[in-house]
Amino acid sequence: MKISIFGLGYVGAVSAGCLAKEGHTIIGVDPELSKVNLVNKGISPIIEKDIGEIIAAAVSNNSLSATNDSGLAVEQTDISIVCVGTPSQTNGSLDLKYVRRVCEEIGQAISRKKSRHIVVMRSTMLPGTMADIVLPVLEESSGLTAGKDFGVCINPEFLRESTAVYDFYNPPKTVVGASDELTANAVLELYANLPGPKISTDLATAEMVKYTDNVWHALKVAFANEIGNIAKKVGVDSHDVMNIFCQDTKLNISSYYMKPGFAFGGSCLPKDVRALNYKAASLDLNLPVLTSILQSNKQQIENGIKLITDKNKRKIGVLGFSFKAGTDDLRESPVVEVIERLLGKGYDLKIFDENVNLASIIGANKDYILNQIPHISKLMCSSIDEVIAHSEVLVIGNGDKKFSQVAENASKDRLVIDLVRISENAIKNEGYEGICW
């Protein structure tokens, strides 16, 4: 494949060298003549393990060259990959002037081409940038229609400085968000020989994936450091702790707990987060990440309540109010808090949970219901149908699969608010709304 790569900085230089090594013909494009001249001499414009040798070999066998003539580069290639910088501004927003400028140049160039061209954005950009800036600028400058006359996609990179070449050839995943299937397939073909899953998705999802990855990595660093700060204060080796922690690939280093939904509750998580924060405070430690966990959890409860009250309906049904499906444990259940708040606002409620039955539960849970939340016990119904018949809005509070059909039957006459994503089949139904989707 003949590929032009715009921007010969860190990502662009690595992508250019590695794609050339894979057998593609690469033209690097950069407005800085110093970078262009270095590449044409077979010298890497960046310091990165192994890339110098790769670029030297690619230039030597005529699979890599560089220019500052963007029009010529587009004319002589089938795909343009944009790797220009998107630096942060003082308010946290991105400076997209380089993206705009390159899109204008590429758009003007493809307007003169007879063959279909593909534009691949590899620069890191916030969700919505493709739709709000990249596509409009390309279409305006070319006079053509994206997805029809030319292809557009975003292909986020997952390269770490100092290991970028290794990361290029060993990606955790390859993600392509494209304007059309033809474009997605063509770009994915560039990485056909690389390991890892190949994922085709829409433009905004691909944009969001990159930020989700990087913010998660930042959060992991901050979390580990705060655990380390507590561990040191109490005389524990933090590396021993985290080495043991990381051996749990079932819950700790896994996809578990990583699906957006409602707030956490139960007898362990809220209590233990509070206790560790108390211990940190007693040690005079300031731990912003750990202290924000319960605040974030509380905000999700507020979000759920607002979602319900914004419907302007007074008759509310709640299906599932134990803190998770398959248990009768109501301790610190976020759904119980929602019920209590709605009652306080004068809403007419009926609730159902198969596992919470006064006739069968015993011990602490029964005592909790009768003594702590007796007003809620009076709202309990013996069947799902009884709650449905009462309600204008149905709230699905936990993941009991018996509630799937309720969500799938959502309509404008009986709204469903889903706090757990109980059914993928319900998502596009009129009258259905999820808390995070």
Tab-separated table of C-alpha atoms in Angstrom:
chain	number	residue	atom	x	y	z
A	1	MET	CA	0.000	0.000	0.000
A	2	LYS	CA	1.170	3.570	-0.709
A	3	ILE	CA	0.770	5.683	2.423
A	4	SER	CA	1.478	9.324	3.274
A	5	ILE	CA	2.061	10.095	6.945
A	6	PHE	CA	1.483	13.679	8.094
A	7	GLY	CA	3.609	14.668	11.069
A	8	LEU	CA	7.062	13.192	11.660
A	9	GLY	CA	7.077	13.530	15.409
A	10	TYR	CA	6.978	10.659	17.867
A	11	VAL	CA	3.898	8.784	16.569
A	12	GLY	CA	4.437	9.680	12.917
A	13	ALA	CA	8.092	8.625	12.786
A	14	VAL	CA	7.405	5.283	14.494
A	15	SER	CA	4.381	4.605	12.288
A	16	ALA	CA	6.310	5.556	9.147
A	17	GLY	CA	9.286	3.345	9.937
A	18	CYS	CA	7.273	0.332	11.085
A	19	LEU	CA	4.803	0.446	8.185
A	20	ALA	CA	7.702	0.727	5.744
A	21	LYS	CA	9.293	-2.310	7.383
A	22	GLU	CA	5.990	-4.138	6.839
A	23	GLY	CA	6.409	-3.651	3.087
A	24	HIS	CA	4.391	-0.488	2.447
A	25	THR	CA	5.687	2.512	0.515
A	26	ILE	CA	5.702	5.513	2.850
A	27	ILE	CA	5.966	9.248	2.200
A	28	GLY	CA	6.450	11.252	5.377
A	29	VAL	CA	5.119	14.819	5.366
A	30	ASP	CA	6.225	17.576	7.735
A	31	PRO	CA	6.477	21.380	7.415
A	32	GLU	CA	9.834	21.345	9.245
A	33	LEU	CA	12.547	20.888	6.631
A	34	SER	CA	14.977	19.699	9.293
A	35	LYS	CA	12.836	16.609	9.945
A	36	VAL	CA	12.310	15.998	6.229
A	37	ASN	CA	16.033	16.189	5.567
A	38	LEU	CA	16.873	13.862	8.455
A	39	VAL	CA	14.461	11.192	7.237
A	40	ASN	CA	15.710	11.445	3.654
A	41	LYS	CA	19.242	10.855	4.998
A	42	GLY	CA	18.020	7.749	6.802
A	43	ILE	CA	18.212	9.382	10.231
A	44	SER	CA	15.367	9.209	12.730
A	45	PRO	CA	13.973	12.618	13.778
A	46	ILE	CA	13.209	11.206	17.266
A	47	ILE	CA	15.084	9.257	19.923
A	48	GLU	CA	13.407	5.876	20.315
A	49	LYS	CA	14.764	2.359	20.703
A	50	ASP	CA	15.220	0.540	17.342
A	51	ILE	CA	13.507	3.183	15.184
A	52	GLY	CA	16.805	4.615	13.925
A	53	GLU	CA	17.838	1.315	12.377
A	54	ILE	CA	14.365	0.743	10.942
A	55	ILE	CA	14.243	4.181	9.272
A	56	ALA	CA	17.773	3.802	7.908
A	57	ALA	CA	16.901	0.454	6.343
A	58	ALA	CA	13.610	1.741	4.911
A	59	VAL	CA	15.249	4.756	3.268
A	60	SER	CA	18.027	2.545	1.937
A	61	ASN	CA	15.559	0.245	0.164
A	62	ASN	CA	13.445	3.175	-1.111
A	63	SER	CA	10.340	2.269	0.917
A	64	LEU	CA	10.480	5.513	2.938
A	65	SER	CA	10.997	9.130	1.885
A	66	ALA	CA	9.907	12.517	3.189
A	67	THR	CA	8.669	15.833	1.799
A	68	ASN	CA	7.038	19.096	2.848
A	69	ASP	CA	4.759	19.045	-0.209
A	70	SER	CA	1.449	17.723	1.153
A	71	GLY	CA	-0.320	17.857	-2.225
A	72	LEU	CA	2.325	15.712	-3.889
A	73	ALA	CA	2.229	13.205	-1.024
A	74	VAL	CA	-1.542	12.764	-1.258
A	75	GLU	CA	-1.423	12.525	-5.036
A	76	GLN	CA	1.113	9.681	-4.902
A	77	THR	CA	-0.559	7.641	-2.134
A	78	ASP	CA	-3.811	5.805	-1.406
A	79	ILE	CA	-4.022	6.485	2.321
A	80	SER	CA	-3.037	9.514	4.403
A	81	ILE	CA	-2.362	8.951	8.108
A	82	VAL	CA	-2.466	12.106	10.231
A	83	CYS	CA	-0.140	12.046	13.252
A	84	VAL	CA	0.135	15.763	14.032
A	85	GLY	CA	0.190	17.041	17.595
A	86	THR	CA	-2.871	18.095	19.586
A	87	PRO	CA	-1.203	19.979	22.455
A	88	SER	CA	-3.063	20.894	25.621
A	89	GLN	CA	-4.063	24.522	26.173
A	90	THR	CA	-4.041	26.243	29.558
A	91	ASN	CA	-7.736	25.485	30.186
A	92	GLY	CA	-7.302	21.789	29.350
A	93	SER	CA	-8.783	21.970	25.855
A	94	LEU	CA	-6.842	20.770	22.832
A	95	ASP	CA	-5.172	23.015	20.299
A	96	LEU	CA	-6.424	21.606	17.005
A	97	LYS	CA	-4.845	24.122	14.623
A	98	TYR	CA	-2.468	21.507	13.198
A	99	VAL	CA	-5.339	19.075	12.642
A	100	ARG	CA	-7.376	21.740	10.852
A	101	ARG	CA	-4.443	22.798	8.686
A	102	VAL	CA	-3.577	19.255	7.606
A	103	CYS	CA	-7.224	18.404	6.909
A	104	GLU	CA	-7.483	21.486	4.697
A	105	GLU	CA	-4.337	20.459	2.795
A	106	ILE	CA	-5.484	16.866	2.367
A	107	GLY	CA	-8.987	17.944	1.343
A	108	GLN	CA	-7.652	20.259	-1.336
A	109	ALA	CA	-5.386	17.490	-2.623
A	110	ILE	CA	-8.027	14.764	-2.803
A	111	SER	CA	-10.349	17.099	-4.720
A	112	ARG	CA	-7.878	16.740	-7.606
A	113	LYS	CA	-7.658	12.961	-7.432
A	114	LYS	CA	-9.667	10.544	-9.545
A	115	SER	CA	-9.117	7.560	-7.257
A	116	ARG	CA	-10.759	7.155	-3.843
A	117	HIS	CA	-8.537	8.321	-0.998
A	118	ILE	CA	-8.659	7.331	2.696
A	119	VAL	CA	-7.846	9.756	5.506
A	120	VAL	CA	-6.803	8.138	8.792
A	121	MET	CA	-6.613	10.257	11.938
A	122	ARG	CA	-4.065	8.878	14.400
A	123	SER	CA	-3.796	12.055	16.456
A	124	THR	CA	-5.425	11.908	19.898
A	125	MET	CA	-8.667	13.901	19.804
A	126	LEU	CA	-11.667	14.226	22.106
A	127	PRO	CA	-14.972	12.529	21.215
A	128	GLY	CA	-16.867	14.666	18.730
A	129	THR	CA	-13.782	16.092	17.024
A	130	MET	CA	-14.201	13.874	13.985
A	131	ALA	CA	-17.828	14.895	13.521
A	132	ASP	CA	-17.415	18.563	14.445
A	133	ILE	CA	-14.063	19.425	12.860
A	134	VAL	CA	-12.347	16.730	10.802
A	135	LEU	CA	-15.238	15.709	8.555
A	136	PRO	CA	-16.550	19.256	7.936
A	137	VAL	CA	-13.058	20.614	7.129
A	138	LEU	CA	-12.271	17.718	4.786
A	139	GLU	CA	-15.623	18.014	3.024
A	140	GLU	CA	-15.479	21.798	2.704
A	141	SER	CA	-11.925	21.873	1.398
A	142	SER	CA	-12.473	18.976	-1.027
A	143	GLY	CA	-16.049	19.581	-2.134
A	144	LEU	CA	-16.590	15.836	-1.639
A	145	THR	CA	-18.656	13.701	0.742
A	146	ALA	CA	-16.996	11.647	3.474
A	147	GLY	CA	-17.912	7.969	3.440
A	148	LYS	CA	-18.933	8.186	-0.197
A	149	ASP	CA	-16.297	10.008	-2.242
A	150	PHE	CA	-13.477	9.399	0.219
A	151	GLY	CA	-13.019	7.359	3.372
A	152	VAL	CA	-12.352	8.714	6.852
A	153	CYS	CA	-11.417	6.871	10.005
A	154	ILE	CA	-9.748	7.314	13.348
A	155	ASN	CA	-7.131	4.757	14.327
A	156	PRO	CA	-5.877	5.568	17.855
A	157	GLU	CA	-2.331	4.529	18.696
A	158	PHE	CA	-1.296	2.735	21.877
A	159	LEU	CA	2.431	3.469	21.822
A	160	ARG	CA	4.530	4.127	24.911
A	161	GLU	CA	7.682	6.192	24.721
A	162	SER	CA	10.841	4.030	24.996
A	163	THR	CA	8.927	0.899	23.897
A	164	ALA	CA	7.073	2.312	20.883
A	165	VAL	CA	8.478	-0.073	18.262
A	166	TYR	CA	7.717	-3.080	20.437
A	167	ASP	CA	4.229	-1.687	21.080
A	168	PHE	CA	3.622	-1.160	17.362
A	169	TYR	CA	4.304	-4.814	16.648
A	170	ASN	CA	2.603	-6.085	19.816
A	171	PRO	CA	-0.534	-3.948	20.233
A	172	PRO	CA	-3.051	-4.821	22.964
A	173	LYS	CA	-5.720	-4.193	20.332
A	174	THR	CA	-6.188	-2.456	16.997
A	175	VAL	CA	-9.156	-0.064	16.881
A	176	VAL	CA	-10.547	1.520	13.732
A	177	GLY	CA	-13.553	3.832	13.817
A	178	ALA	CA	-14.600	4.441	10.249
A	179	SER	CA	-17.084	6.331	8.106
A	180	ASP	CA	-17.898	3.180	6.144
A	181	GLU	CA	-17.137	-0.545	6.002
A	182	LEU	CA	-14.915	-0.292	2.919
A	183	THR	CA	-12.639	2.159	4.736
A	184	ALA	CA	-12.575	0.108	7.941
A	185	ASN	CA	-11.541	-3.042	6.085
A	186	ALA	CA	-8.792	-1.258	4.147
A	187	VAL	CA	-7.244	0.246	7.285
A	188	LEU	CA	-7.513	-2.958	9.308
A	189	GLU	CA	-5.672	-4.729	6.486
A	190	LEU	CA	-2.618	-2.586	7.277
A	191	TYR	CA	-2.376	-4.386	10.612
A	192	ALA	CA	-3.377	-7.872	9.449
A	193	ASN	CA	-0.053	-9.407	10.482
A	194	LEU	CA	-0.084	-7.944	13.986
A	195	PRO	CA	-1.373	-9.833	17.058
A	196	GLY	CA	-4.322	-8.829	19.226
A	197	PRO	CA	-7.999	-8.245	18.502
A	198	LYS	CA	-8.977	-6.139	15.472
A	199	ILE	CA	-11.951	-3.940	16.312
A	200	SER	CA	-14.101	-1.997	13.868
A	201	THR	CA	-16.407	0.589	15.411
A	202	ASP	CA	-17.857	4.065	14.858
A	203	LEU	CA	-15.862	7.295	14.897
A	204	ALA	CA	-16.903	8.625	18.324
A	205	THR	CA	-16.383	5.294	20.084
A	206	ALA	CA	-12.842	5.026	18.701
A	207	GLU	CA	-12.134	8.583	19.869
A	208	MET	CA	-13.423	7.760	23.361
A	209	VAL	CA	-11.451	4.505	23.622
A	210	LYS	CA	-8.120	6.314	23.468
A	211	TYR	CA	-9.023	8.673	26.309
A	212	THR	CA	-10.506	5.860	28.369
A	213	ASP	CA	-7.231	3.952	28.065
A	214	ASN	CA	-5.006	6.865	29.017
A	215	VAL	CA	-7.113	8.128	31.911
A	216	TRP	CA	-7.347	4.570	33.260
A	217	HIS	CA	-3.553	4.279	33.120
A	218	ALA	CA	-3.235	7.586	34.970
A	219	LEU	CA	-5.758	6.448	37.577
A	220	LYS	CA	-3.845	3.208	38.124
A	221	VAL	CA	-0.639	5.129	38.787
A	222	ALA	CA	-2.391	7.465	41.250
A	223	PHE	CA	-4.181	4.571	42.976
A	224	ALA	CA	-0.971	2.555	43.396
A	225	ASN	CA	0.866	5.594	44.741
A	226	GLU	CA	-1.827	6.320	47.333
A	227	ILE	CA	-1.880	2.680	48.470
A	228	GLY	CA	1.907	2.945	48.686
A	229	ASN	CA	1.692	6.059	50.840
A	230	ILE	CA	-0.608	4.317	53.342
A	231	ALA	CA	1.484	1.146	53.293
A	232	LYS	CA	4.676	3.031	54.087
A	233	LYS	CA	3.051	4.838	57.010
A	234	VAL	CA	1.917	1.538	58.575
A	235	GLY	CA	5.234	-0.208	57.934
A	236	VAL	CA	4.172	-2.462	55.052
A	237	ASP	CA	6.134	-2.946	51.815
A	238	SER	CA	3.820	-1.499	49.145
A	239	HIS	CA	5.431	-3.571	46.389
A	240	ASP	CA	4.662	-6.786	48.272
A	241	VAL	CA	1.055	-5.623	48.603
A	242	MET	CA	0.653	-4.709	44.935
A	243	ASN	CA	2.456	-7.838	43.722
A	244	ILE	CA	-0.133	-9.916	45.568
A	245	PHE	CA	-2.932	-7.624	44.390
A	246	CYS	CA	-1.918	-8.064	40.743
A	247	GLN	CA	-1.937	-11.864	40.979
A	248	ASP	CA	-5.746	-11.708	41.159
A	249	THR	CA	-6.686	-11.688	37.488
A	250	LYS	CA	-10.272	-12.705	38.235
A	251	LEU	CA	-11.373	-9.486	39.941
A	252	ASN	CA	-8.462	-7.035	40.285
A	253	ILE	CA	-6.727	-7.102	36.894
A	254	SER	CA	-9.688	-8.033	34.743
A	255	SER	CA	-12.850	-6.722	33.110
A	256	TYR	CA	-14.850	-7.326	36.290
A	257	TYR	CA	-16.384	-4.150	37.778
A	258	MET	CA	-15.510	-2.307	34.551
A	259	LYS	CA	-18.991	-1.952	33.065
A	260	PRO	CA	-20.741	1.404	33.629
A	261	GLY	CA	-23.902	1.162	35.690
A	262	PHE	CA	-25.278	2.211	39.052
A	263	ALA	CA	-23.543	2.919	42.355
A	264	PHE	CA	-21.914	0.199	44.438
A	265	GLY	CA	-23.313	-0.879	47.815
A	266	GLY	CA	-23.409	-3.876	50.139
A	267	SER	CA	-21.677	-4.773	53.351
A	268	CYS	CA	-18.048	-4.524	52.146
A	269	LEU	CA	-17.181	-1.820	49.625
A	270	PRO	CA	-18.665	1.295	51.282
A	271	LYS	CA	-17.488	0.232	54.746
A	272	ASP	CA	-13.954	-0.620	53.668
A	273	VAL	CA	-13.470	2.532	51.602
A	274	ARG	CA	-14.583	4.594	54.604
A	275	ALA	CA	-12.285	2.682	56.951
A	276	LEU	CA	-9.199	3.070	54.767
A	277	ASN	CA	-9.894	6.770	54.330
A	278	TYR	CA	-10.276	7.098	58.100
A	279	LYS	CA	-6.925	5.378	58.591
A	280	ALA	CA	-5.287	7.677	56.030
A	281	ALA	CA	-6.702	10.752	57.773
A	282	SER	CA	-5.414	9.493	61.131
A	283	LEU	CA	-1.966	9.261	59.541
A	284	ASP	CA	-2.243	12.843	58.226
A	285	LEU	CA	-2.226	11.608	54.620
A	286	ASN	CA	-3.979	13.494	51.841
A	287	LEU	CA	-5.221	10.895	49.320
A	288	PRO	CA	-7.410	12.642	46.715
A	289	VAL	CA	-8.149	9.524	44.650
A	290	LEU	CA	-9.250	7.307	47.524
A	291	THR	CA	-11.225	10.067	49.237
A	292	SER	CA	-13.136	10.801	46.022
A	293	ILE	CA	-14.458	7.245	45.612
A	294	LEU	CA	-17.466	7.598	47.908
A	295	GLN	CA	-18.166	11.084	46.570
A	296	SER	CA	-18.240	9.692	43.034
A	297	ASN	CA	-20.513	6.860	44.161
A	298	LYS	CA	-22.891	9.335	45.777
A	299	GLN	CA	-22.975	11.380	42.580
A	300	GLN	CA	-24.099	8.312	40.623
A	301	ILE	CA	-27.034	7.927	43.004
A	302	GLU	CA	-27.912	11.578	42.382
A	303	ASN	CA	-27.715	10.937	38.643
A	304	GLY	CA	-30.149	8.029	38.968
A	305	ILE	CA	-32.647	10.061	40.983
A	306	LYS	CA	-32.501	12.907	38.481
A	307	LEU	CA	-33.077	10.481	35.610
A	308	ILE	CA	-36.279	9.322	37.292
A	309	THR	CA	-37.618	12.692	38.413
A	310	ASP	CA	-36.947	14.287	35.024
A	311	LYS	CA	-39.668	12.040	33.528
A	312	ASN	CA	-42.348	14.035	35.377
A	313	LYS	CA	-44.288	10.897	36.285
A	314	ARG	CA	-45.565	10.233	39.824
A	315	LYS	CA	-46.160	6.453	39.820
A	316	ILE	CA	-42.837	4.663	40.049
A	317	GLY	CA	-42.100	0.938	40.175
A	318	VAL	CA	-38.750	-0.462	41.289
A	319	LEU	CA	-37.710	-3.968	40.278
A	320	GLY	CA	-34.802	-5.241	42.332
A	321	PHE	CA	-33.638	-3.271	45.369
A	322	SER	CA	-31.133	-5.539	47.104
A	323	PHE	CA	-27.635	-4.221	46.416
A	324	LYS	CA	-27.157	-6.862	43.706
A	325	ALA	CA	-29.114	-9.709	42.152
A	326	GLY	CA	-29.077	-13.077	43.899
A	327	THR	CA	-28.930	-11.716	47.444
A	328	ASP	CA	-31.352	-10.351	50.026
A	329	ASP	CA	-28.729	-7.947	51.404
A	330	LEU	CA	-30.085	-4.412	51.625
A	331	ARG	CA	-27.193	-2.929	53.586
A	332	GLU	CA	-26.112	0.289	51.893
A	333	SER	CA	-28.061	-0.635	48.766
A	334	PRO	CA	-27.996	2.441	46.532
A	335	VAL	CA	-31.441	1.511	45.205
A	336	VAL	CA	-32.864	1.661	48.740
A	337	GLU	CA	-31.534	5.206	48.984
A	338	VAL	CA	-33.241	6.050	45.685
A	339	ILE	CA	-36.520	4.641	47.012
A	340	GLU	CA	-36.260	6.625	50.235
A	341	ARG	CA	-35.442	9.845	48.402
A	342	LEU	CA	-38.383	9.391	46.034
A	343	LEU	CA	-40.705	8.697	48.959
A	344	GLY	CA	-39.510	11.893	50.576
A	345	LYS	CA	-40.440	13.781	47.416
A	346	GLY	CA	-43.978	12.368	47.528
A	347	TYR	CA	-43.769	9.820	44.700
A	348	ASP	CA	-46.197	6.884	44.630
A	349	LEU	CA	-44.016	3.748	44.709
A	350	LYS	CA	-44.349	-0.010	44.516
A	351	ILE	CA	-41.320	-2.282	44.683
A	352	PHE	CA	-40.442	-5.921	44.053
A	353	ASP	CA	-37.435	-8.127	44.731
A	354	GLU	CA	-37.838	-11.888	44.685
A	355	ASN	CA	-34.996	-12.356	47.170
A	356	VAL	CA	-36.323	-9.820	49.662
A	357	ASN	CA	-39.381	-11.404	51.251
A	358	LEU	CA	-40.340	-10.655	54.861
A	359	ALA	CA	-41.777	-14.136	55.263
A	360	SER	CA	-38.489	-15.862	54.436
A	361	ILE	CA	-35.543	-13.622	55.320
A	362	ILE	CA	-34.090	-13.828	58.802
A	363	GLY	CA	-31.419	-12.255	60.981
A	364	ALA	CA	-29.747	-8.940	60.210
A	365	ASN	CA	-31.573	-8.279	56.955
A	366	LYS	CA	-35.007	-8.786	58.496
A	367	ASP	CA	-34.045	-6.591	61.436
A	368	TYR	CA	-32.780	-3.934	59.013
A	369	ILE	CA	-36.061	-3.902	57.080
A	370	LEU	CA	-38.332	-3.865	60.110
A	371	ASN	CA	-36.361	-1.395	62.210
A	372	GLN	CA	-34.381	0.770	59.797
A	373	ILE	CA	-36.632	1.030	56.728
A	374	PRO	CA	-40.126	-0.098	57.828
A	375	HIS	CA	-41.723	2.419	55.478
A	376	ILE	CA	-40.153	0.579	52.534
A	377	SER	CA	-41.463	-2.801	53.651
A	378	LYS	CA	-44.992	-1.481	53.176
A	379	LEU	CA	-44.280	-0.837	49.493
A	380	MET	CA	-43.247	-4.417	48.707
A	381	CYS	CA	-45.295	-6.348	46.172
A	382	SER	CA	-45.476	-10.113	45.652
A	383	SER	CA	-45.106	-10.062	41.862
A	384	ILE	CA	-43.545	-8.165	38.977
A	385	ASP	CA	-46.941	-7.810	37.334
A	386	GLU	CA	-48.350	-5.956	40.343
A	387	VAL	CA	-45.547	-3.380	40.084
A	388	ILE	CA	-45.965	-3.040	36.323
A	389	ALA	CA	-49.711	-2.469	36.614
A	390	HIS	CA	-49.101	0.364	39.064
A	391	SER	CA	-46.284	2.183	37.333
A	392	GLU	CA	-45.770	4.896	34.744
A	393	VAL	CA	-42.003	4.532	35.134
A	394	LEU	CA	-40.282	1.231	35.899
A	395	VAL	CA	-36.794	1.337	37.421
A	396	ILE	CA	-34.647	-1.762	37.069
A	397	GLY	CA	-32.412	-1.715	40.114
A	398	ASN	CA	-30.388	-4.915	39.915
A	399	GLY	CA	-29.399	-7.574	37.424
A	400	ASP	CA	-32.092	-10.211	38.040
A	401	LYS	CA	-32.594	-11.669	34.554
A	402	LYS	CA	-36.358	-11.879	35.185
A	403	PHE	CA	-36.426	-8.142	34.538
A	404	SER	CA	-35.064	-8.446	30.984
A	405	GLN	CA	-38.456	-8.778	29.354
A	406	VAL	CA	-39.727	-5.722	31.221
A	407	ALA	CA	-36.967	-3.619	29.670
A	408	GLU	CA	-37.580	-5.096	26.230
A	409	ASN	CA	-41.261	-4.079	26.469
A	410	ALA	CA	-40.492	-0.452	27.247
A	411	SER	CA	-42.732	2.037	25.434
A	412	LYS	CA	-43.625	5.694	25.489
A	413	ASP	CA	-46.619	4.774	27.666
A	414	ARG	CA	-44.586	2.824	30.250
A	415	LEU	CA	-41.044	4.116	30.513
A	416	VAL	CA	-38.153	1.979	31.717
A	417	ILE	CA	-35.046	3.356	33.420
A	418	ASP	CA	-32.347	0.720	33.534
A	419	LEU	CA	-29.573	1.081	36.118
A	420	VAL	CA	-27.777	-2.164	35.203
A	421	ARG	CA	-28.090	-2.669	31.397
A	422	ILE	CA	-30.290	-5.703	31.912
A	423	SER	CA	-30.833	-6.394	28.183
A	424	GLU	CA	-28.944	-5.425	25.053
A	425	ASN	CA	-32.151	-5.966	23.077
A	426	ALA	CA	-33.913	-3.143	24.932
A	427	ILE	CA	-31.467	-0.351	24.239
A	428	LYS	CA	-33.047	0.972	21.045
A	429	ASN	CA	-36.634	0.732	22.284
A	430	GLU	CA	-38.732	3.855	22.578
A	431	GLY	CA	-39.290	4.603	26.236
A	432	TYR	CA	-36.102	2.882	27.408
A	433	GLU	CA	-33.183	4.774	28.946
A	434	GLY	CA	-30.023	3.573	30.665
A	435	ILE	CA	-28.154	5.527	33.295
A	436	CYS	CA	-24.831	5.519	31.403
A	437	TRP	CA	-25.921	4.633	27.880
